[in-house]
Amino acid sequence: MEILEKAHELLEANPLCDHCLGRQFALLGYGLDDQQRGETLKLLLTMKNHQLALSGKKVGFSNLRLLASNGSFGMAAEILQNMRKRARKKKECYLCQGLFKSVDTLVENALKTLEEYEYTTFLVGIELPTTVEEREDEFKARFEIAYGESMRNEFSRDIGKKIATATQKPAEYRKPDVVVLVRPFTGEIILQSNPLYVRGAYKKLVRGIPQSMWLCRSCGGRGCPKCDDTGKQYLESVEEIIAGPILEKTEGESVSFHAAGREDVDARMLGTGRPFVMEIKKPRKRFLDLPSLTELVNKQAKGKVEVSNLSPASKDDVRRLKRGEGAQKMYKVFIDFDREVSDEELATVAKTLTKASIRQQTPLRVLHRRADLIREKYIYEAHLKRLAPNRAEMKIRCQGGLYIKELVSGDEGRTIPSVASLLNVEAKPLELDVLKVIMEEK
């Protein structure tokens, strides 16, 4: 069937606006939008049937009436009027119910919503009622439409082009900063601001602060006398200290804190710091002065936490960070023994632990929140130095995930070997510091 015959068949069956007629032939031709395709088809049909009408053929008048009513085509109605024939009343489009006329209003409302956000790229999403999509699918199947596209695609493209022109910002299909969700049949505009990622490294300079917020063990976060109704086990955390200024500057809703492992609450994180990525949910502001933000975070942290090397990041950086949780770590721990130890004994322990595999069952202190598993971790090097007759300092470089306190104490035999078992003493870890997190190069 020829294109004009197909277009006539579609109009004969249902009223169609220029957009919805042209959309059935969207894959034919270049440099035209669907409205132009539909208008062109109606123009050609009108000219053809005008010729028939001028020849006195009734089918010409009949088809002009069809174009004036089901096609809402003004030229067909004018021709009938000039030929002193009555035109039928225009009918509402069967597929879109005339809503393509509201595109400019939808764009205007979308632009007003976008004014509240900072962004570089955007994407338009369209949400249509199920009944509308089912009607279009049935229509395409009934008429065996082979070169058409969906109403969703046309709305998305038309609105997207107009927003891009108005804002001079490009549409981005993979990782847009914001998604403008448009519901043409209700007129709703919903803006989804995708997460903003900032990476850096933090040092924790004091003990007694967890990396992330801990809910109160007694009330589970509801608030009780034990936690002074805060719902928290600790008043602050590294995450909260860093997130506060960042949320303030981005006007975000919440954050997710991703780090390359974690240190114990009573351990410090020193050296060059622990790599982290801050994921800010639903930010309104994206254009950050990161050096100034670094200063603000460190000022408000009051010497407890210090961040450095803040830079833009992406979700890929979070994945890389998670893959690097087992990165090598360097630790320093002070140890008390229940008897005097010699330099020779400590040297023997250091030699035994260097290049050793440690068999470690989940420590008793974390068994309430971790699966009871046996893990093997590797120590690359260990150094012990006697500080007093019954006190020593140990520095080790090991595989991430090794529990250092249990490496010292033995954890009732759950860590083998341990400093305690090698010396046949009771060994107590006093102060633990993380000196370095050694991430693999990208």
Short mmCIF file of C-alpha atoms in Angstrom, two decimals:
data_model
loop_
_atom_site.label_atom_id
_atom_site.label_comp_id
_atom_site.label_asym_id
_atom_site.label_seq_id
_atom_site.Cartn_x
_atom_site.Cartn_y
_atom_site.Cartn_z
CA MET A 1 0.00 0.00 0.00
CA GLU A 2 1.33 3.44 -0.93
CA ILE A 3 2.01 6.01 1.78
CA LEU A 4 -0.91 8.27 0.84
CA GLU A 5 -3.29 5.32 0.72
CA LYS A 6 -2.07 4.24 4.16
CA ALA A 7 -2.50 7.74 5.56
CA HIS A 8 -6.04 7.89 4.15
CA GLU A 9 -6.83 4.50 5.71
CA LEU A 10 -5.65 5.69 9.13
CA LEU A 11 -7.67 8.92 8.96
CA GLU A 12 -10.74 7.07 7.75
CA ALA A 13 -10.62 4.84 10.82
CA ASN A 14 -9.81 7.42 13.52
CA PRO A 15 -9.31 11.17 13.99
CA LEU A 16 -5.57 11.92 14.05
CA CYS A 17 -3.68 15.17 14.63
CA ASP A 18 -0.63 16.06 12.54
CA HIS A 19 1.71 14.59 15.18
CA CYS A 20 -0.06 11.27 15.53
CA LEU A 21 -0.50 10.76 11.79
CA GLY A 22 3.09 11.72 11.00
CA ARG A 23 4.41 9.52 13.81
CA GLN A 24 3.19 6.40 11.99
CA PHE A 25 5.76 7.21 9.26
CA ALA A 26 8.54 8.49 11.56
CA LEU A 27 11.25 6.29 10.04
CA LEU A 28 10.68 7.62 6.54
CA GLY A 29 12.60 10.70 5.44
CA TYR A 30 15.09 12.93 7.24
CA GLY A 31 15.04 16.46 8.58
CA LEU A 32 11.32 16.38 9.39
CA ASP A 33 9.54 16.11 12.69
CA ASP A 34 6.37 14.07 13.06
CA GLN A 35 4.12 17.13 12.93
CA GLN A 36 5.65 18.14 9.59
CA ARG A 37 5.22 14.62 8.24
CA GLY A 38 1.56 14.54 9.25
CA GLU A 39 0.87 18.01 7.88
CA THR A 40 2.59 17.13 4.59
CA LEU A 41 0.55 13.94 4.19
CA LYS A 42 -2.69 15.82 4.86
CA LEU A 43 -1.66 18.54 2.39
CA LEU A 44 -0.98 16.00 -0.35
CA LEU A 45 -4.26 14.22 0.34
CA THR A 46 -6.08 17.55 0.28
CA MET A 47 -4.53 18.54 -3.06
CA LYS A 48 -5.35 15.15 -4.55
CA ASN A 49 -8.97 15.27 -3.41
CA HIS A 50 -9.35 18.94 -4.36
CA GLN A 51 -8.45 17.87 -7.89
CA LEU A 52 -11.09 15.12 -7.75
CA ALA A 53 -13.69 17.56 -6.40
CA LEU A 54 -12.93 20.06 -9.17
CA SER A 55 -13.53 17.21 -11.62
CA GLY A 56 -16.97 16.79 -10.08
CA LYS A 57 -16.24 13.48 -8.41
CA LYS A 58 -18.15 12.96 -5.16
CA VAL A 59 -15.32 10.98 -3.57
CA GLY A 60 -13.22 14.14 -3.63
CA PHE A 61 -15.79 16.04 -1.52
CA SER A 62 -16.20 13.05 0.79
CA ASN A 63 -12.47 12.80 1.41
CA LEU A 64 -12.14 16.57 1.95
CA ARG A 65 -14.83 16.32 4.64
CA LEU A 66 -12.84 13.46 6.20
CA LEU A 67 -9.66 15.56 6.20
CA ALA A 68 -11.51 18.53 7.71
CA SER A 69 -13.03 16.45 10.53
CA ASN A 70 -10.79 13.45 11.30
CA GLY A 71 -7.70 15.33 10.15
CA SER A 72 -8.64 18.71 11.66
CA PHE A 73 -7.04 20.13 8.52
CA GLY A 74 -8.00 23.76 7.99
CA MET A 75 -7.19 23.89 4.26
CA ALA A 76 -9.65 21.08 3.53
CA ALA A 77 -12.38 22.96 5.40
CA GLU A 78 -11.59 26.19 3.49
CA ILE A 79 -11.77 24.42 0.12
CA LEU A 80 -15.18 22.99 1.00
CA GLN A 81 -16.37 26.42 2.12
CA ASN A 82 -15.14 28.05 -1.08
CA MET A 83 -16.95 25.37 -3.07
CA ARG A 84 -20.11 26.05 -1.02
CA LYS A 85 -19.97 22.65 0.65
CA ARG A 86 -20.45 22.05 4.34
CA ALA A 87 -17.44 20.77 6.32
CA ARG A 88 -17.80 18.46 9.29
CA LYS A 89 -16.81 19.50 12.79
CA LYS A 90 -13.20 18.88 13.85
CA LYS A 91 -12.74 15.80 16.04
CA GLU A 92 -10.30 15.22 18.88
CA CYS A 93 -7.27 13.06 18.08
CA TYR A 94 -7.91 9.42 18.91
CA LEU A 95 -4.37 8.77 20.17
CA CYS A 96 -3.11 11.89 21.99
CA GLN A 97 -6.46 13.59 22.66
CA GLY A 98 -4.95 16.84 21.43
CA LEU A 99 -2.24 17.00 24.07
CA PHE A 100 0.60 17.76 21.66
CA LYS A 101 -0.85 21.27 21.65
CA SER A 102 0.25 21.56 25.28
CA VAL A 103 3.95 20.87 24.62
CA ASP A 104 4.94 24.55 24.92
CA THR A 105 3.14 24.84 28.25
CA LEU A 106 4.83 21.68 29.51
CA VAL A 107 8.20 23.05 28.44
CA GLU A 108 7.52 26.37 30.16
CA ASN A 109 6.64 24.60 33.42
CA ALA A 110 9.68 22.34 33.13
CA LEU A 111 11.96 25.36 32.69
CA LYS A 112 10.50 26.98 35.81
CA THR A 113 11.23 23.81 37.79
CA LEU A 114 14.76 23.60 36.39
CA GLU A 115 15.51 27.16 37.53
CA GLU A 116 15.81 25.85 41.09
CA TYR A 117 18.68 23.50 40.20
CA GLU A 118 22.26 23.68 39.00
CA TYR A 119 23.03 21.18 36.25
CA THR A 120 25.12 20.69 33.15
CA THR A 121 23.16 17.96 31.38
CA PHE A 122 19.57 16.77 31.46
CA LEU A 123 17.28 14.06 30.16
CA VAL A 124 13.53 14.14 29.56
CA GLY A 125 11.46 11.17 30.66
CA ILE A 126 7.82 10.70 29.67
CA GLU A 127 5.20 8.88 31.70
CA LEU A 128 1.96 8.02 29.91
CA PRO A 129 -1.18 6.36 31.26
CA THR A 130 -1.29 2.63 30.61
CA THR A 131 -4.57 3.00 28.71
CA VAL A 132 -2.97 5.47 26.29
CA GLU A 133 -0.01 3.20 25.55
CA GLU A 134 -2.26 0.18 25.15
CA ARG A 135 -4.49 2.12 22.73
CA GLU A 136 -1.46 3.11 20.65
CA ASP A 137 -0.14 -0.47 20.62
CA GLU A 138 -3.51 -1.79 19.49
CA PHE A 139 -3.69 0.89 16.78
CA LYS A 140 -0.25 -0.03 15.42
CA ALA A 141 -1.07 -3.72 15.40
CA ARG A 142 -4.44 -3.20 13.71
CA PHE A 143 -2.95 -1.18 10.85
CA GLU A 144 0.38 -3.02 10.70
CA ILE A 145 2.44 0.12 11.22
CA ALA A 146 5.98 -0.69 10.07
CA TYR A 147 7.72 2.70 10.09
CA GLY A 148 6.33 4.39 13.19
CA GLU A 149 7.65 5.37 16.60
CA SER A 150 6.01 5.64 20.01
CA MET A 151 4.17 8.63 21.42
CA ARG A 152 6.58 8.49 24.36
CA ASN A 153 9.54 9.00 22.01
CA GLU A 154 7.93 11.93 20.22
CA PHE A 155 6.98 13.74 23.42
CA SER A 156 10.46 13.16 24.84
CA ARG A 157 12.25 14.40 21.73
CA ASP A 158 10.05 17.46 21.19
CA ILE A 159 10.20 18.59 24.81
CA GLY A 160 13.91 17.78 25.07
CA LYS A 161 14.78 19.85 22.00
CA LYS A 162 12.87 22.85 23.29
CA ILE A 163 14.51 22.65 26.72
CA ALA A 164 17.96 22.31 25.13
CA THR A 165 17.33 25.38 22.98
CA ALA A 166 16.05 27.43 25.91
CA THR A 167 18.82 26.45 28.34
CA GLN A 168 21.70 25.91 25.92
CA LYS A 169 22.42 22.68 27.78
CA PRO A 170 22.74 19.29 26.08
CA ALA A 171 20.61 16.23 26.64
CA GLU A 172 22.63 13.32 28.06
CA TYR A 173 21.23 9.80 27.79
CA ARG A 174 23.67 7.84 29.96
CA LYS A 175 24.46 9.94 33.02
CA PRO A 176 22.38 13.13 33.11
CA ASP A 177 22.63 15.47 36.09
CA VAL A 178 18.85 15.84 36.20
CA VAL A 179 15.88 13.99 34.74
CA VAL A 180 12.75 15.96 33.90
CA LEU A 181 9.83 13.54 34.21
CA VAL A 182 6.83 14.85 32.28
CA ARG A 183 3.30 13.48 32.52
CA PRO A 184 1.56 15.09 29.52
CA PHE A 185 -1.91 13.78 30.37
CA THR A 186 -1.91 15.35 33.85
CA GLY A 187 0.48 18.25 33.23
CA GLU A 188 2.74 17.18 36.09
CA ILE A 189 6.46 17.96 36.00
CA ILE A 190 8.68 15.99 38.39
CA LEU A 191 12.38 16.77 38.56
CA GLN A 192 14.78 14.04 39.62
CA SER A 193 18.22 15.31 40.57
CA ASN A 194 20.69 12.47 40.22
CA PRO A 195 23.41 11.96 42.84
CA LEU A 196 26.47 14.18 42.94
CA TYR A 197 29.75 12.49 43.82
CA VAL A 198 32.73 14.08 45.56
CA ARG A 199 35.85 12.10 46.42
CA GLY A 200 38.76 12.79 48.71
CA ALA A 201 40.65 11.39 51.68
CA TYR A 202 40.01 11.86 55.38
CA LYS A 203 42.16 11.67 58.46
CA LYS A 204 40.59 10.95 61.83
CA LEU A 205 42.79 12.69 64.36
CA VAL A 206 41.02 11.69 67.57
CA ARG A 207 39.75 8.44 69.02
CA GLY A 208 36.19 7.63 69.97
CA ILE A 209 34.47 8.58 66.71
CA PRO A 210 32.95 5.92 64.42
CA GLN A 211 33.23 6.22 60.66
CA SER A 212 29.45 6.22 60.18
CA MET A 213 26.52 6.88 62.47
CA TRP A 214 25.72 4.07 64.91
CA LEU A 215 22.17 3.68 66.13
CA CYS A 216 21.75 3.42 69.88
CA ARG A 217 22.06 -0.23 70.95
CA SER A 218 19.32 0.18 73.53
CA CYS A 219 16.58 1.79 71.45
CA GLY A 220 17.63 1.08 67.86
CA GLY A 221 17.50 4.76 66.95
CA ARG A 222 14.10 5.63 68.43
CA GLY A 223 15.56 7.72 71.25
CA CYS A 224 15.84 6.78 74.92
CA PRO A 225 17.38 8.03 78.21
CA LYS A 226 20.63 6.15 77.52
CA CYS A 227 21.27 8.11 74.31
CA ASP A 228 19.67 11.35 75.55
CA ASP A 229 16.94 10.82 72.95
CA THR A 230 19.42 11.26 70.08
CA GLY A 231 18.93 7.72 68.82
CA LYS A 232 22.71 7.50 68.36
CA GLN A 233 25.35 5.41 70.12
CA TYR A 234 27.92 8.15 69.48
CA LEU A 235 27.15 11.85 69.21
CA GLU A 236 29.03 12.26 65.93
CA SER A 237 30.78 10.30 63.21
CA VAL A 238 33.31 10.94 60.46
CA GLU A 239 30.49 10.73 57.92
CA GLU A 240 28.36 13.33 59.72
CA ILE A 241 31.28 15.70 60.27
CA ILE A 242 32.17 15.67 56.56
CA ALA A 243 28.60 15.52 55.27
CA GLY A 244 27.29 18.52 57.20
CA PRO A 245 29.05 21.28 55.22
CA ILE A 246 28.68 19.38 51.95
CA LEU A 247 24.92 19.04 52.38
CA GLU A 248 24.74 22.71 53.28
CA LYS A 249 26.53 23.78 50.09
CA THR A 250 24.76 21.35 47.74
CA GLU A 251 21.33 21.66 49.38
CA GLY A 252 21.14 17.89 49.10
CA GLU A 253 18.60 15.69 50.82
CA SER A 254 20.94 13.06 52.28
CA VAL A 255 24.29 11.37 51.71
CA SER A 256 25.80 7.92 51.38
CA PHE A 257 29.38 7.66 52.58
CA HIS A 258 31.63 5.19 50.76
CA ALA A 259 35.15 4.53 52.06
CA ALA A 260 38.02 2.14 51.38
CA GLY A 261 37.42 0.11 54.53
CA ARG A 262 36.92 1.46 58.03
CA GLU A 263 38.93 1.90 61.20
CA ASP A 264 37.76 0.99 64.70
CA VAL A 265 36.02 3.63 66.78
CA ASP A 266 39.04 3.88 69.11
CA ALA A 267 41.59 3.97 66.27
CA ARG A 268 42.95 7.02 64.49
CA MET A 269 43.32 7.32 60.72
CA LEU A 270 46.58 9.12 59.99
CA GLY A 271 49.08 9.41 57.13
CA THR A 272 47.63 10.52 53.82
CA GLY A 273 44.13 9.58 54.95
CA ARG A 274 41.52 7.04 53.91
CA PRO A 275 40.02 7.44 50.41
CA PHE A 276 36.28 8.10 50.37
CA VAL A 277 33.49 9.10 48.02
CA MET A 278 30.56 11.16 49.26
CA GLU A 279 27.34 10.49 47.34
CA ILE A 280 24.95 13.43 47.72
CA LYS A 281 21.31 12.54 47.05
CA LYS A 282 19.00 14.99 45.27
CA PRO A 283 21.35 18.01 45.24
CA ARG A 284 20.10 21.40 44.08
CA LYS A 285 23.60 22.86 43.75
CA ARG A 286 26.36 21.12 41.79
CA PHE A 287 28.89 23.80 40.99
CA LEU A 288 31.12 23.61 44.07
CA ASP A 289 34.24 25.54 45.00
CA LEU A 290 36.03 22.46 46.31
CA PRO A 291 39.07 24.25 47.86
CA SER A 292 36.68 26.47 49.85
CA LEU A 293 34.56 23.44 50.75
CA THR A 294 37.69 21.67 52.02
CA GLU A 295 38.45 24.64 54.27
CA LEU A 296 34.87 24.74 55.54
CA VAL A 297 34.79 21.02 56.39
CA ASN A 298 38.12 21.20 58.21
CA LYS A 299 37.12 24.35 60.09
CA GLN A 300 33.85 22.85 61.30
CA ALA A 301 35.58 19.55 62.17
CA LYS A 302 37.57 21.41 64.86
CA GLY A 303 40.63 19.18 64.66
CA LYS A 304 38.75 15.91 64.92
CA VAL A 305 38.68 15.11 61.20
CA GLU A 306 40.60 16.53 58.27
CA VAL A 307 39.78 16.10 54.57
CA SER A 308 42.04 16.66 51.57
CA ASN A 309 42.09 16.35 47.78
CA LEU A 310 38.36 16.92 47.28
CA SER A 311 37.53 16.49 43.60
CA PRO A 312 34.57 15.59 41.36
CA ALA A 313 33.78 11.88 41.20
CA SER A 314 31.32 9.43 39.69
CA LYS A 315 29.58 6.17 40.50
CA ASP A 316 32.51 4.40 38.84
CA ASP A 317 34.73 5.76 41.61
CA VAL A 318 32.44 4.16 44.19
CA ARG A 319 32.81 0.81 42.43
CA ARG A 320 36.59 1.19 42.33
CA LEU A 321 36.60 2.10 46.00
CA LYS A 322 34.56 -0.98 46.92
CA ARG A 323 36.88 -3.18 44.89
CA GLY A 324 39.77 -1.64 46.81
CA GLU A 325 38.41 -2.40 50.30
CA GLY A 326 40.95 -5.22 50.49
CA ALA A 327 43.81 -2.84 49.66
CA GLN A 328 46.98 -3.05 51.68
CA LYS A 329 46.94 -1.21 54.99
CA MET A 330 49.72 -0.05 57.30
CA TYR A 331 49.08 -0.01 61.05
CA LYS A 332 50.81 0.95 64.26
CA VAL A 333 49.68 -0.55 67.56
CA PHE A 334 51.03 -0.32 71.10
CA ILE A 335 50.98 -3.62 73.00
CA ASP A 336 51.10 -4.47 76.71
CA PHE A 337 52.31 -7.93 77.80
CA ASP A 338 51.69 -9.71 81.11
CA ARG A 339 55.44 -10.32 81.47
CA GLU A 340 58.70 -8.81 80.31
CA VAL A 341 59.73 -9.58 76.74
CA SER A 342 63.15 -9.33 75.15
CA ASP A 343 64.29 -7.71 71.94
CA GLU A 344 65.20 -11.15 70.63
CA GLU A 345 61.69 -12.49 71.25
CA LEU A 346 60.14 -9.53 69.47
CA ALA A 347 62.53 -9.96 66.53
CA THR A 348 61.49 -13.61 66.25
CA VAL A 349 57.79 -12.65 66.25
CA ALA A 350 58.38 -10.02 63.56
CA LYS A 351 60.23 -12.55 61.40
CA THR A 352 57.48 -15.15 61.85
CA LEU A 353 54.68 -12.72 60.99
CA THR A 354 56.42 -11.26 57.93
CA LYS A 355 55.07 -12.95 54.78
CA ALA A 356 52.72 -15.03 56.92
CA SER A 357 49.12 -16.03 56.24
CA ILE A 358 46.87 -15.42 59.22
CA ARG A 359 43.88 -17.69 59.81
CA GLN A 360 41.28 -15.51 61.46
CA GLN A 361 37.81 -16.46 62.60
CA THR A 362 35.32 -13.61 62.93
CA PRO A 363 36.31 -11.78 66.15
CA LEU A 364 34.09 -12.23 69.17
CA ARG A 365 33.63 -8.46 69.47
CA VAL A 366 31.95 -8.19 66.04
CA LEU A 367 30.25 -11.57 65.98
CA HIS A 368 26.89 -9.96 66.74
CA ARG A 369 26.96 -8.14 63.39
CA ARG A 370 29.23 -10.26 61.17
CA ALA A 371 28.89 -13.83 59.91
CA ASP A 372 31.02 -16.37 61.79
CA LEU A 373 33.52 -17.19 59.05
CA ILE A 374 37.18 -18.12 58.82
CA ARG A 375 39.25 -15.80 56.65
CA GLU A 376 42.88 -15.89 55.62
CA LYS A 377 44.79 -12.61 55.39
CA TYR A 378 48.38 -11.96 54.43
CA ILE A 379 51.01 -9.91 56.25
CA TYR A 380 53.62 -8.38 53.96
CA GLU A 381 55.93 -7.15 56.70
CA ALA A 382 55.96 -6.72 60.46
CA HIS A 383 58.28 -4.78 62.79
CA LEU A 384 58.23 -4.83 66.59
CA LYS A 385 60.16 -2.45 68.86
CA ARG A 386 60.41 -2.75 72.64
CA LEU A 387 59.41 0.47 74.44
CA ALA A 388 59.52 -0.86 78.00
CA PRO A 389 60.10 -4.27 79.62
CA ASN A 390 56.48 -5.28 79.01
CA ARG A 391 55.46 -2.89 76.25
CA ALA A 392 56.14 -2.80 72.50
CA GLU A 393 55.20 -1.00 69.33
CA MET A 394 54.25 -3.04 66.28
CA LYS A 395 54.07 -1.70 62.73
CA ILE A 396 52.72 -3.96 60.01
CA ARG A 397 51.75 -3.80 56.36
CA CYS A 398 49.02 -6.29 55.59
CA GLN A 399 46.10 -7.24 53.41
CA GLY A 400 42.95 -5.23 54.08
CA GLY A 401 40.41 -6.90 56.32
CA LEU A 402 42.89 -8.25 58.88
CA TYR A 403 41.72 -7.55 62.43
CA ILE A 404 44.79 -6.06 64.12
CA LYS A 405 43.60 -6.19 67.73
CA GLU A 406 42.92 -9.89 67.40
CA LEU A 407 46.28 -10.40 65.69
CA VAL A 408 47.75 -9.08 68.94
CA SER A 409 45.55 -10.85 71.49
CA GLY A 410 44.72 -14.09 69.67
CA ASP A 411 41.02 -13.64 70.48
CA GLU A 412 40.81 -16.85 72.55
CA GLY A 413 42.47 -18.85 69.81
CA ARG A 414 40.32 -17.58 66.96
CA THR A 415 43.31 -15.85 65.29
CA ILE A 416 46.28 -18.09 64.44
CA PRO A 417 49.12 -17.23 64.73
CA SER A 418 49.00 -14.17 66.96
CA VAL A 419 51.54 -12.12 68.87
CA ALA A 420 50.19 -13.62 72.10
CA SER A 421 50.48 -17.22 70.89
CA LEU A 422 53.96 -16.74 69.45
CA LEU A 423 55.25 -15.30 72.74
CA ASN A 424 53.07 -17.53 74.93
CA VAL A 425 51.85 -14.48 76.84
CA GLU A 426 48.74 -12.44 77.29
CA ALA A 427 49.01 -9.50 74.91
CA LYS A 428 46.71 -6.50 75.04
CA PRO A 429 46.41 -3.94 72.22
CA LEU A 430 46.41 -0.41 73.64
CA GLU A 431 46.29 2.25 70.93
CA LEU A 432 45.80 1.50 67.24
CA ASP A 433 46.52 3.86 64.36
CA VAL A 434 46.03 3.34 60.65
CA LEU A 435 49.09 4.84 59.00
CA LYS A 436 48.30 4.32 55.34
CA VAL A 437 45.75 2.87 52.93
CA ILE A 438 47.56 1.68 49.82
CA MET A 439 45.11 1.72 46.92
CA GLU A 440 45.96 0.08 43.62
CA GLU A 441 46.43 2.43 40.68
CA LYS A 442 43.46 2.74 38.31
#
